[in-house]
Amino acid sequence: MAAPTSPHSPHYPIDETHDPKLESWVESANDPGTDFPIQNLPLCMIAAPVEDEPDAMSVHPAVRIGDMVLVLDMLAHFEIVDGSADEWQWLFVEDLAEQGLTGRVRKIVQDLLKKDNATLRDHPDCDQIVVPVDEVSLGVPLMDLGDYTDFYASLYHATSVGSMFRPDNPLLPNYKHIPIGYHGRASSIVASGTDVRRPVGQQAPTEDGGAPSFGPCKLLDYELEMGVVVGRGNELGDTIPIGEAETHMLGLCLVNDWSARDLQKWEYQPLGPFLAKSFATTVSPYIVTMEALAPFRTPAFKRDAGDPSPLPYLTSEGNTSGGGFDITLEVYLSSEQMRSKKMEPVRISRGNFKDMYWTLAQMLTHHSSNGCNMQPGDLLASGTVSGKTKDSRGCLLELTWNGDAFASPPKLVPGTDRTPIDLPTGEQRKFLADGDEVIIKGYCEREGFRRIGFGECRGIITPARTI
Amino acid sequence: MAAPTSPHSPHYPIDETHDPKLESWVESANDPGTDFPIQNLPLCMIAAPVEDEPDAMSVHPAVRIGDMVLVLDMLAHFEIVDGSADEWQWLFVEDLAEQGLTGRVRKIVQDLLKKDNATLRDHPDCDQIVVPVDEVSLGVPLMDLGDYTDFYASLYHATSVGSMFRPDNPLLPNYKHIPIGYHGRASSIVASGTDVRRPVGQQAPTEDGGAPSFGPCKLLDYELEMGVVVGRGNELGDTIPIGEAETHMLGLCLVNDWSARDLQKWEYQPLGPFLAKSFATTVSPYIVTMEALAPFRTPAFKRDAGDPSPLPYLTSEGNTSGGGFDITLEVYLSSEQMRSKKMEPVRISRGNFKDMYWTLAQMLTHHSSNGCNMQPGDLLASGTVSGKTKDSRGCLLELTWNGDAFASPPKLVPGTDRTPIDLPTGEQRKFLADGDEVIIKGYCEREGFRRIGFGECRGIITPARTI
């Protein structure tokens, strides 16, 4: 195979594991439309029933392949790989820190899954190691989730949102110099498929000096984001230099940073978003590893001539030439009425992760630049992924230009309008209604390579509690 | 004992465990000046050498008494209490959720430590159960720290800081309606006594449109805060009603929310403080339980006639009558030069936790009001505790009115000046210098009761890394 080698990350080369001709004896992995060919092999956590204990479930690290999952600790249990089942069970808690581990696991697992390799395929216990994904329950793809941080790395998103509040000065002076981020709430990170209860909270007074109201959120939104999971940390007081940042990354997942816009508007001054975000954050069941993403790297965002260069601590040759990711991201919406009429979800936006102003390496390096200790299992989300065009905007706030959120709605800027989203039932949406399901999908395509995908990040809005 | 019963928390009555006449056979606990009489019994986590394994340390939950610590799991190991050592070892990880547990432990431990009780005192293994605090290492007082949230609950602090940036409109319109808070970084929470490395970071351009600089923080500050540790959580989507909030609390500790003011000023718009805070947060080694604090409760902050009442979800009779805490808080500073000359630290402020605008119950209830799931081991800090007068301001930013932090310094408001702090060596401080040690102390005093204290929350600033 004479694969293109550029753009790329210096730490994650394109190699024989990306060969598009590789096929698996798991036939569904060879389907051209699958997210999970043998070239992908994303990590996940499954809960499976325990034999002879009807009510018990046990959690195992696994790898997705076609419509099956390969349970990693079972490989050791049945002595197909070296090491104890316990070691493999805890692999992704204790050993995430070891650089290159995911690459070694990738090679071992890919080899076992290759079409002509009979070792696992013909093993008498194969059906206990490779099981249909429909028979297991998929959780948050980490045994021990650490801290959660959310960035704001799309220039287009920051400019759109800024335009609503400050039409003449949409972008704050710090934006192009510093990757803006804030600490998020880790406890409310939930697995794809978990229902999301509409939050209740304070909303701004309708007149100056009046009292705020307290009730169900009226302006409920999603935010399409990508997340990077930290595999290797740094000690408190140390830092992660930009040239090494990617060696600290395990892989990427989809994130829906659900947002209560009315709560956010009232609470966020002066210390940032709080309860507007912490009621739920949904992540996809899969972490697509840095190794799997190697063929889909892009140069970092091309800044305009007048834009400042990033400061030296945020600059490296590798980051400039290959710090981005070409990941197509789509958002689908399905109302309760649509589902009851068996209608398919409708796509309401499509963007690309390569359009982010800051790279993930810049976010991670910046995060540790003050000496903050990153830890294996930390999740850094990118902030809403929005592109230049209307159909690539990653949240309803931008798509419907804040609906009727304000008594005096924000001035429209070129390329915007307040048109609600039309659903095939005749329903319209400015913000999310109870029963709405939001589905985020992500995938990578490139000539000469197999398509790989992130699966789905789903959640249905359930009604607010009674106050 | 005819103890006063009001003000008080409905959930934590004043009872026989607060009897000031109680004494312990641990003689140092009877010293009138101690923070740790038999009426206190705060929880801590100690690391102690493992017998016959020279390099190993094991972590144990313990209770401080006088100048000793009583190791809780050893009580079970030597069969002085029911249950296994493992159960007691893990007590404060898995069972924090059980309401009333700390009250039961308090009674058992207090009884064993009473002057006339020979059970433990004369036990042949007593010296393995009750050990000098100098022989163990004290850590963060929780085995599993969860999420960390920081509030902004002092009206005086919010007004002071607001005055610097908006002299004509110091307080934002939301402040008196909503307990403002933001998610903090949990990984960088450190035990008292841990050195704090001066952070490095971006600082605002010195002229409009200029480039920011990147270097060691020049405006390093502490923030005097109290923290509450969650003992019992709520499920995601559920809430903690104000009337029950205190039953979810394990106890209180001291917190120093170190702050890099120059980093904060440049980064905090629009999503709040981030790297200005996440380089380190120091907590005291002890959690003083809600039970121990029962005699020191006060009514919630008395709002001015023109102030809005809190919304109903933040109001309860118990919170209004007894939601506050009378805790005297002091900050001491000691420079490297002072220590080399054997000078004592100087006190630079003294405030009281009863001066907070929002109660801890209101903060916890608000935090969960959107359905956010609180978990055992979560830490909620109060925000800087500042009083009305200059000497009760809880950070240098307020004490020296931002020193020379800005090219155009904020307008002084009545009661403020930019006088630096004089140290006995002739040194002066507007912000912290390398080698400075900040020591926070807290204690409760009330006629008819034994004084109890929180110990100390200490940290020394070490020089920034070389860039």
Tab-separated table of N, CA and C in Angstrom, chain A residues 147-152 172-174 177-188 190 194 197 199-202 210-214 236-239 263-264 266-280 311 313-314 366-375 378 465, chain B residues 147-152 172-174 177-188 190 194 197-202 210-214 236-239 263-264 266-280 311 313-314 366-375 378 465:
chain	number	residue	atom	x	y	z
A	147	ASP	N	-12.011	14.521	35.437
A	147	ASP	CA	-12.598	15.853	35.313
A	147	ASP	C	-13.094	16.073	33.882
A	148	TYR	N	-14.029	16.987	33.770
A	148	TYR	CA	-14.601	17.317	32.457
A	148	TYR	C	-14.412	18.814	32.204
A	149	THR	N	-13.865	19.139	31.046
A	149	THR	CA	-13.652	20.531	30.651
A	149	THR	C	-14.292	20.760	29.296
A	150	ASP	N	-14.908	21.911	29.138
A	150	ASP	CA	-15.549	22.237	27.871
A	150	ASP	C	-14.902	23.484	27.291
A	151	PHE	N	-14.478	23.394	26.039
A	151	PHE	CA	-13.869	24.549	25.374
A	151	PHE	C	-14.887	25.278	24.490
A	152	TYR	N	-14.411	26.160	23.670
A	152	TYR	CA	-15.253	27.101	22.914
A	152	TYR	C	-14.466	27.412	21.654
A	172	LEU	N	-14.779	38.662	21.426
A	172	LEU	CA	-14.030	39.329	22.498
A	172	LEU	C	-12.535	39.350	22.150
A	173	PRO	N	-11.803	40.333	22.706
A	173	PRO	CA	-10.395	40.516	22.300
A	173	PRO	C	-9.497	39.319	22.624
A	174	ASN	N	-9.894	38.495	23.589
A	174	ASN	CA	-9.021	37.368	23.941
A	174	ASN	C	-9.163	36.178	22.988
A	177	HIS	N	-6.396	34.642	20.825
A	177	HIS	CA	-5.113	34.425	21.496
A	177	HIS	C	-5.126	33.221	22.435
A	178	ILE	N	-6.292	32.923	22.975
A	178	ILE	CA	-6.345	31.963	24.088
A	178	ILE	C	-7.495	30.976	23.855
A	179	PRO	N	-7.238	29.691	23.969
A	179	PRO	CA	-8.352	28.751	23.844
A	179	PRO	C	-9.260	28.890	25.075
A	180	ILE	N	-10.417	29.497	24.878
A	180	ILE	CA	-11.351	29.728	25.983
A	180	ILE	C	-11.983	28.394	26.397
A	181	GLY	N	-12.007	28.160	27.680
A	181	GLY	CA	-12.640	26.940	28.187
A	181	GLY	C	-13.140	27.164	29.598
A	182	TYR	N	-13.896	26.210	30.103
A	182	TYR	CA	-14.367	26.287	31.485
A	182	TYR	C	-14.548	24.872	32.008
A	183	HIS	N	-14.474	24.758	33.317
A	183	HIS	CA	-14.658	23.457	33.938
A	183	HIS	C	-16.127	23.063	33.860
A	184	GLY	N	-16.381	21.803	33.528
A	184	GLY	CA	-17.755	21.308	33.455
A	184	GLY	C	-18.040	20.358	34.604
A	185	ARG	N	-19.244	19.833	34.611
A	185	ARG	CA	-19.665	18.910	35.668
A	185	ARG	C	-19.486	17.471	35.192
A	186	ALA	N	-18.669	16.713	35.894
A	186	ALA	CA	-18.390	15.344	35.459
A	186	ALA	C	-19.493	14.367	35.870
A	187	SER	N	-20.152	14.615	37.013
A	187	SER	CA	-21.093	13.598	37.523
A	187	SER	C	-22.277	13.379	36.593
A	188	SER	N	-22.651	14.399	35.833
A	188	SER	CA	-23.847	14.279	34.995
A	188	SER	C	-23.521	13.898	33.551
A	190	VAL	N	-23.511	11.294	30.852
A	190	VAL	CA	-24.298	10.060	30.732
A	190	VAL	C	-24.027	9.372	29.393
A	194	THR	N	-29.360	7.539	27.204
A	194	THR	CA	-29.964	7.929	28.482
A	194	THR	C	-30.937	9.084	28.243
A	197	ARG	N	-33.783	14.671	31.260
A	197	ARG	CA	-34.940	15.364	31.806
A	197	ARG	C	-34.767	16.875	31.613
A	199	PRO	N	-34.461	20.456	32.307
A	199	PRO	CA	-34.126	21.044	33.604
A	199	PRO	C	-35.106	22.139	34.011
A	200	VAL	N	-35.090	22.400	35.289
A	200	VAL	CA	-35.876	23.485	35.882
A	200	VAL	C	-34.869	24.506	36.399
A	201	GLY	N	-35.212	25.771	36.345
A	201	GLY	CA	-34.264	26.737	36.882
A	201	GLY	C	-34.746	28.165	36.802
A	202	GLN	N	-33.909	29.058	37.295
A	202	GLN	CA	-34.241	30.487	37.289
A	202	GLN	C	-34.084	31.062	35.885
A	210	GLY	N	-37.377	43.503	38.030
A	210	GLY	CA	-38.389	42.529	38.411
A	210	GLY	C	-37.759	41.274	39.006
A	211	ALA	N	-38.613	40.357	39.426
A	211	ALA	CA	-38.110	39.114	40.009
A	211	ALA	C	-37.968	38.058	38.918
A	212	PRO	N	-36.948	37.226	39.039
A	212	PRO	CA	-36.827	36.113	38.078
A	212	PRO	C	-37.919	35.098	38.324
A	213	SER	N	-38.197	34.285	37.315
A	213	SER	CA	-39.140	33.186	37.521
A	213	SER	C	-38.353	31.899	37.717
A	214	PHE	N	-39.052	30.869	38.178
A	214	PHE	CA	-38.420	29.566	38.407
A	214	PHE	C	-39.344	28.512	37.813
A	236	LEU	N	0.964	17.600	38.846
A	236	LEU	CA	0.603	18.966	39.229
A	236	LEU	C	1.858	19.850	39.238
A	237	GLY	N	1.791	20.982	38.583
A	237	GLY	CA	2.944	21.886	38.494
A	237	GLY	C	3.740	21.707	37.212
A	238	ASP	N	3.587	20.546	36.577
A	238	ASP	CA	4.227	20.329	35.273
A	238	ASP	C	3.252	20.699	34.155
A	239	THR	N	3.708	20.546	32.928
A	239	THR	CA	2.873	20.930	31.793
A	239	THR	C	2.991	19.872	30.704
A	263	LEU	N	-31.701	29.556	31.266
A	263	LEU	CA	-30.964	29.492	32.534
A	263	LEU	C	-29.582	30.146	32.356
A	264	GLN	N	-28.961	29.820	31.211
A	264	GLN	CA	-27.603	30.310	30.934
A	264	GLN	C	-27.564	31.839	30.888
A	266	TRP	N	-29.375	34.032	32.307
A	266	TRP	CA	-29.571	34.690	33.601
A	266	TRP	C	-28.417	34.421	34.573
A	267	GLU	N	-27.823	33.262	34.501
A	267	GLU	CA	-26.847	32.880	35.528
A	267	GLU	C	-25.392	33.174	35.177
A	268	TYR	N	-25.078	33.364	33.878
A	268	TYR	CA	-23.678	33.199	33.469
A	268	TYR	C	-22.762	34.374	33.814
A	269	GLN	N	-23.299	35.478	34.224
A	269	GLN	CA	-22.447	36.605	34.601
A	269	GLN	C	-22.247	36.616	36.106
A	270	PRO	N	-21.035	36.720	36.632
A	270	PRO	CA	-19.766	36.863	35.919
A	270	PRO	C	-18.929	35.590	35.860
A	271	LEU	N	-19.438	34.443	36.321
A	271	LEU	CA	-18.539	33.296	36.466
A	271	LEU	C	-18.762	32.172	35.460
A	272	GLY	N	-19.608	32.418	34.453
A	272	GLY	CA	-19.743	31.433	33.378
A	272	GLY	C	-20.931	30.506	33.543
A	273	PRO	N	-21.136	29.615	32.568
A	273	PRO	CA	-22.271	28.694	32.581
A	273	PRO	C	-22.159	27.720	33.749
A	274	PHE	N	-23.282	27.369	34.335
A	274	PHE	CA	-23.273	26.496	35.518
A	274	PHE	C	-24.429	25.504	35.376
A	275	LEU	N	-25.605	25.837	35.919
A	275	LEU	CA	-26.724	24.894	35.869
A	275	LEU	C	-27.315	24.758	34.464
A	276	ALA	N	-26.989	25.711	33.589
A	276	ALA	CA	-27.447	25.631	32.208
A	276	ALA	C	-26.826	24.451	31.478
A	277	LYS	N	-25.809	23.852	32.067
A	277	LYS	CA	-25.075	22.774	31.409
A	277	LYS	C	-25.046	21.493	32.236
A	278	SER	N	-25.131	21.624	33.555
A	278	SER	CA	-24.770	20.495	34.411
A	278	SER	C	-25.889	19.485	34.613
A	279	PHE	N	-27.028	19.650	33.946
A	279	PHE	CA	-28.111	18.675	34.118
A	279	PHE	C	-27.858	17.399	33.318
A	280	ALA	N	-27.054	17.478	32.250
A	280	ALA	CA	-26.694	16.273	31.493
A	280	ALA	C	-25.718	16.618	30.372
A	311	LEU	N	0.537	32.048	20.366
A	311	LEU	CA	1.775	32.235	21.129
A	311	LEU	C	2.642	30.976	20.999
A	313	TYR	N	3.949	28.841	22.973
A	313	TYR	CA	3.622	27.609	23.709
A	313	TYR	C	2.467	26.847	23.074
A	314	LEU	N	1.763	27.482	22.152
A	314	LEU	CA	0.655	26.826	21.455
A	314	LEU	C	1.004	26.502	20.001
A	366	HIS	N	-2.793	24.127	26.495
A	366	HIS	CA	-3.219	25.316	27.230
A	366	HIS	C	-3.752	24.935	28.614
A	367	HIS	N	-4.534	23.887	28.681
A	367	HIS	CA	-5.160	23.459	29.937
A	367	HIS	C	-4.094	23.167	30.997
A	368	SER	N	-2.976	22.596	30.573
A	368	SER	CA	-1.922	22.222	31.527
A	368	SER	C	-0.871	23.317	31.675
A	369	SER	N	-1.010	24.407	30.921
A	369	SER	CA	0.064	25.414	30.883
A	369	SER	C	0.249	26.130	32.219
A	370	ASN	N	-0.763	26.111	33.053
A	370	ASN	CA	-0.647	26.741	34.379
A	370	ASN	C	-0.194	25.729	35.438
A	371	GLY	N	0.101	24.515	35.011
A	371	GLY	CA	0.497	23.477	35.968
A	371	GLY	C	-0.647	22.571	36.385
A	372	CYS	N	-1.832	22.810	35.835
A	372	CYS	CA	-2.983	21.956	36.182
A	372	CYS	C	-2.684	20.520	35.762
A	373	ASN	N	-2.928	19.590	36.667
A	373	ASN	CA	-2.655	18.186	36.371
A	373	ASN	C	-3.801	17.524	35.628
A	374	MET	N	-3.504	17.092	34.412
A	374	MET	CA	-4.458	16.298	33.653
A	374	MET	C	-4.302	14.850	34.112
A	375	GLN	N	-5.410	14.100	34.062
A	375	GLN	CA	-5.363	12.721	34.542
A	375	GLN	C	-6.001	11.789	33.520
A	378	ASP	N	-9.731	11.992	31.981
A	378	ASP	CA	-10.311	13.333	31.833
A	378	ASP	C	-10.917	13.467	30.437
A	465	ARG	N	-39.611	17.868	35.813
A	465	ARG	CA	-40.313	17.442	37.019
A	465	ARG	C	-41.398	18.464	37.379
B	147	ASP	N	-16.795	15.816	42.372
B	147	ASP	CA	-16.721	17.083	41.659
B	147	ASP	C	-16.491	18.229	42.638
B	148	TYR	N	-15.957	19.305	42.120
B	148	TYR	CA	-15.683	20.487	42.933
B	148	TYR	C	-16.404	21.690	42.327
B	149	THR	N	-17.160	22.394	43.152
B	149	THR	CA	-17.883	23.582	42.712
B	149	THR	C	-17.513	24.740	43.619
B	150	ASP	N	-17.356	25.899	43.042
B	150	ASP	CA	-17.013	27.081	43.824
B	150	ASP	C	-18.116	28.123	43.673
B	151	PHE	N	-18.614	28.615	44.792
B	151	PHE	CA	-19.662	29.641	44.754
B	151	PHE	C	-19.060	31.043	44.956
B	152	TYR	N	-19.909	31.991	45.181
B	152	TYR	CA	-19.533	33.416	45.171
B	152	TYR	C	-20.515	34.095	46.115
B	172	LEU	N	-24.148	42.762	39.927
B	172	LEU	CA	-24.953	42.398	38.763
B	172	LEU	C	-26.394	42.100	39.197
B	173	PRO	N	-27.358	42.264	38.265
B	173	PRO	CA	-28.779	42.142	38.637
B	173	PRO	C	-29.170	40.759	39.158
B	174	ASN	N	-28.392	39.714	38.793
B	174	ASN	CA	-28.785	38.370	39.237
B	174	ASN	C	-28.349	38.062	40.672
B	177	HIS	N	-30.626	37.187	43.622
B	177	HIS	CA	-31.672	36.197	43.338
B	177	HIS	C	-31.137	34.772	43.246
B	178	ILE	N	-29.887	34.638	42.850
B	178	ILE	CA	-29.385	33.311	42.468
B	178	ILE	C	-27.990	33.104	43.080
B	179	PRO	N	-27.775	31.986	43.741
B	179	PRO	CA	-26.426	31.744	44.248
B	179	PRO	C	-25.481	31.467	43.066
B	180	ILE	N	-24.649	32.433	42.755
B	180	ILE	CA	-23.732	32.312	41.614
B	180	ILE	C	-22.638	31.293	41.961
B	181	GLY	N	-22.380	30.402	41.037
B	181	GLY	CA	-21.313	29.424	41.240
B	181	GLY	C	-20.778	28.970	39.902
B	182	TYR	N	-19.681	28.237	39.942
B	182	TYR	CA	-19.117	27.671	38.712
B	182	TYR	C	-18.398	26.379	39.062
B	183	HIS	N	-18.286	25.520	38.072
B	183	HIS	CA	-17.584	24.261	38.265
B	183	HIS	C	-16.098	24.533	38.382
B	184	GLY	N	-15.451	23.870	39.342
B	184	GLY	CA	-14.012	24.017	39.522
B	184	GLY	C	-13.284	22.756	39.099
B	185	ARG	N	-11.984	22.771	39.249
B	185	ARG	CA	-11.149	21.636	38.852
B	185	ARG	C	-10.879	20.764	40.068
B	186	ALA	N	-11.284	19.499	40.016
B	186	ALA	CA	-11.114	18.619	41.174
B	186	ALA	C	-9.706	18.039	41.258
B	187	SER	N	-9.065	17.809	40.115
B	187	SER	CA	-7.779	17.083	40.167
B	187	SER	C	-6.706	17.862	40.915
B	188	SER	N	-6.803	19.176	40.918
B	188	SER	CA	-5.738	19.971	41.535
B	188	SER	C	-6.065	20.396	42.969
B	190	VAL	N	-5.473	19.941	46.658
B	190	VAL	CA	-4.323	19.362	47.367
B	190	VAL	C	-4.493	19.506	48.873
B	194	THR	N	0.865	21.217	51.115
B	194	THR	CA	1.439	20.991	49.781
B	194	THR	C	1.919	22.337	49.220
B	197	ARG	N	2.981	25.811	43.270
B	197	ARG	CA	3.873	26.422	42.297
B	197	ARG	C	3.178	27.602	41.633
B	198	ARG	N	3.861	28.724	41.602
B	198	ARG	CA	3.299	29.908	40.932
B	198	ARG	C	2.946	29.538	39.494
B	199	PRO	N	1.720	29.797	39.084
B	199	PRO	CA	1.344	29.390	37.732
B	199	PRO	C	1.924	30.316	36.666
B	200	VAL	N	1.959	29.799	35.471
B	200	VAL	CA	2.376	30.548	34.288
B	200	VAL	C	1.138	30.676	33.410
B	201	GLY	N	1.018	31.771	32.700
B	201	GLY	CA	-0.139	31.882	31.820
B	201	GLY	C	-0.182	33.150	31.025
B	202	GLN	N	-1.229	33.248	30.226
B	202	GLN	CA	-1.418	34.435	29.380
B	202	GLN	C	-1.911	35.612	30.212
B	210	GLY	N	-2.887	44.889	21.109
B	210	GLY	CA	-1.557	44.292	21.239
B	210	GLY	C	-1.648	42.803	21.523
B	211	ALA	N	-0.490	42.169	21.593
B	211	ALA	CA	-0.461	40.732	21.864
B	211	ALA	C	-0.374	40.495	23.368
B	212	PRO	N	-1.022	39.455	23.853
B	212	PRO	CA	-0.874	39.125	25.273
B	212	PRO	C	0.535	38.592	25.530
B	213	SER	N	0.963	38.643	26.774
B	213	SER	CA	2.246	38.036	27.130
B	213	SER	C	1.983	36.681	27.773
B	214	PHE	N	3.036	35.883	27.898
B	214	PHE	CA	2.925	34.561	28.512
B	214	PHE	C	4.071	34.432	29.501
B	236	LEU	N	-29.554	11.707	39.288
B	236	LEU	CA	-29.652	12.635	38.167
B	236	LEU	C	-31.122	12.853	37.805
B	237	GLY	N	-31.532	14.102	37.690
B	237	GLY	CA	-32.926	14.420	37.380
B	237	GLY	C	-33.749	14.728	38.621
B	238	ASP	N	-33.275	14.265	39.779
B	238	ASP	CA	-33.936	14.607	41.042
B	238	ASP	C	-33.283	15.860	41.641
B	239	THR	N	-33.801	16.283	42.792
B	239	THR	CA	-33.287	17.499	43.404
B	239	THR	C	-33.151	17.288	44.910
B	263	LEU	N	-4.125	36.250	35.118
B	263	LEU	CA	-4.652	35.236	34.196
B	263	LEU	C	-6.177	35.336	34.133
B	264	GLN	N	-6.790	35.538	35.309
B	264	GLN	CA	-8.250	35.595	35.415
B	264	GLN	C	-8.829	36.742	34.598
B	266	TRP	N	-7.744	38.208	31.998
B	266	TRP	CA	-7.640	38.045	30.540
B	266	TRP	C	-8.512	36.912	30.023
B	267	GLU	N	-8.674	35.858	30.814
B	267	GLU	CA	-9.327	34.658	30.288
B	267	GLU	C	-10.818	34.571	30.584
B	268	TYR	N	-11.328	35.335	31.573
B	268	TYR	CA	-12.616	34.948	32.148
B	268	TYR	C	-13.846	35.315	31.315
B	269	GLN	N	-13.674	36.103	30.295
B	269	GLN	CA	-14.824	36.447	29.447
B	269	GLN	C	-14.863	35.540	28.223
B	270	PRO	N	-15.943	34.906	27.871
B	270	PRO	CA	-17.256	34.987	28.519
B	270	PRO	C	-17.601	33.769	29.395
B	271	LEU	N	-16.678	32.831	29.597
B	271	LEU	CA	-17.101	31.567	30.220
B	271	LEU	C	-16.618	31.374	31.651
B	272	GLY	N	-16.023	32.406	32.245
B	272	GLY	CA	-15.677	32.325	33.658
B	272	GLY	C	-14.229	31.941	33.910
B	273	PRO	N	-13.841	31.900	35.197
B	273	PRO	CA	-12.457	31.607	35.566
B	273	PRO	C	-12.094	30.171	35.184
B	274	PHE	N	-10.856	29.978	34.766
B	274	PHE	CA	-10.448	28.647	34.299
B	274	PHE	C	-9.031	28.368	34.839
B	275	LEU	N	-8.008	28.730	34.081
B	275	LEU	CA	-6.641	28.436	34.523
B	275	LEU	C	-6.194	29.341	35.679
B	276	ALA	N	-6.920	30.416	35.900
B	276	ALA	CA	-6.621	31.298	37.028
B	276	ALA	C	-6.869	30.608	38.359
B	277	LYS	N	-7.542	29.485	38.328
B	277	LYS	CA	-7.926	28.794	39.554
B	277	LYS	C	-7.414	27.354	39.600
B	278	SER	N	-7.249	26.730	38.451
B	278	SER	CA	-7.089	25.269	38.424
B	278	SER	C	-5.673	24.786	38.697
B	279	PHE	N	-4.751	25.683	39.021
B	279	PHE	CA	-3.385	25.232	39.311
B	279	PHE	C	-3.281	24.645	40.715
B	280	ALA	N	-4.158	25.014	41.626
B	280	ALA	CA	-4.167	24.424	42.974
B	280	ALA	C	-5.313	24.989	43.801
B	311	LEU	N	-36.232	33.088	46.238
B	311	LEU	CA	-37.358	32.368	45.638
B	311	LEU	C	-37.754	31.198	46.546
B	313	TYR	N	-38.001	28.032	46.301
B	313	TYR	CA	-37.198	26.797	46.347
B	313	TYR	C	-35.931	26.991	47.170
B	314	LEU	N	-35.590	28.233	47.498
B	314	LEU	CA	-34.410	28.516	48.309
B	314	LEU	C	-34.789	28.973	49.719
B	366	HIS	N	-29.697	24.848	45.308
B	366	HIS	CA	-29.642	25.471	43.989
B	366	HIS	C	-28.869	24.587	43.013
B	367	HIS	N	-27.753	24.049	43.459
B	367	HIS	CA	-26.888	23.230	42.599
B	367	HIS	C	-27.651	22.047	42.009
B	368	SER	N	-28.547	21.475	42.820
B	368	SER	CA	-29.289	20.290	42.356
B	368	SER	C	-30.635	20.665	41.742
B	369	SER	N	-30.965	21.955	41.718
B	369	SER	CA	-32.323	22.358	41.306
B	369	SER	C	-32.593	22.076	39.833
B	370	ASN	N	-31.544	21.943	39.036
B	370	ASN	CA	-31.716	21.627	37.607
B	370	ASN	C	-31.682	20.121	37.363
B	371	GLY	N	-31.567	19.344	38.436
B	371	GLY	CA	-31.480	17.896	38.287
B	371	GLY	C	-30.056	17.373	38.323
B	372	CYS	N	-29.089	18.268	38.505
B	372	CYS	CA	-27.684	17.839	38.577
B	372	CYS	C	-27.517	16.883	39.759
B	373	ASN	N	-26.867	15.774	39.507
B	373	ASN	CA	-26.674	14.782	40.571
B	373	ASN	C	-25.456	15.099	41.429
B	374	MET	N	-25.718	15.349	42.700
B	374	MET	CA	-24.643	15.524	43.668
B	374	MET	C	-24.230	14.129	44.131
B	375	GLN	N	-22.950	13.981	44.464
B	375	GLN	CA	-22.455	12.661	44.851
B	375	GLN	C	-21.661	12.756	46.144
B	378	ASP	N	-18.412	15.072	46.859
B	378	ASP	CA	-18.358	16.368	46.178
B	378	ASP	C	-17.997	17.458	47.180
B	465	ARG	N	7.800	27.658	37.104
B	465	ARG	CA	8.732	26.902	36.270
B	465	ARG	C	9.417	27.848	35.289
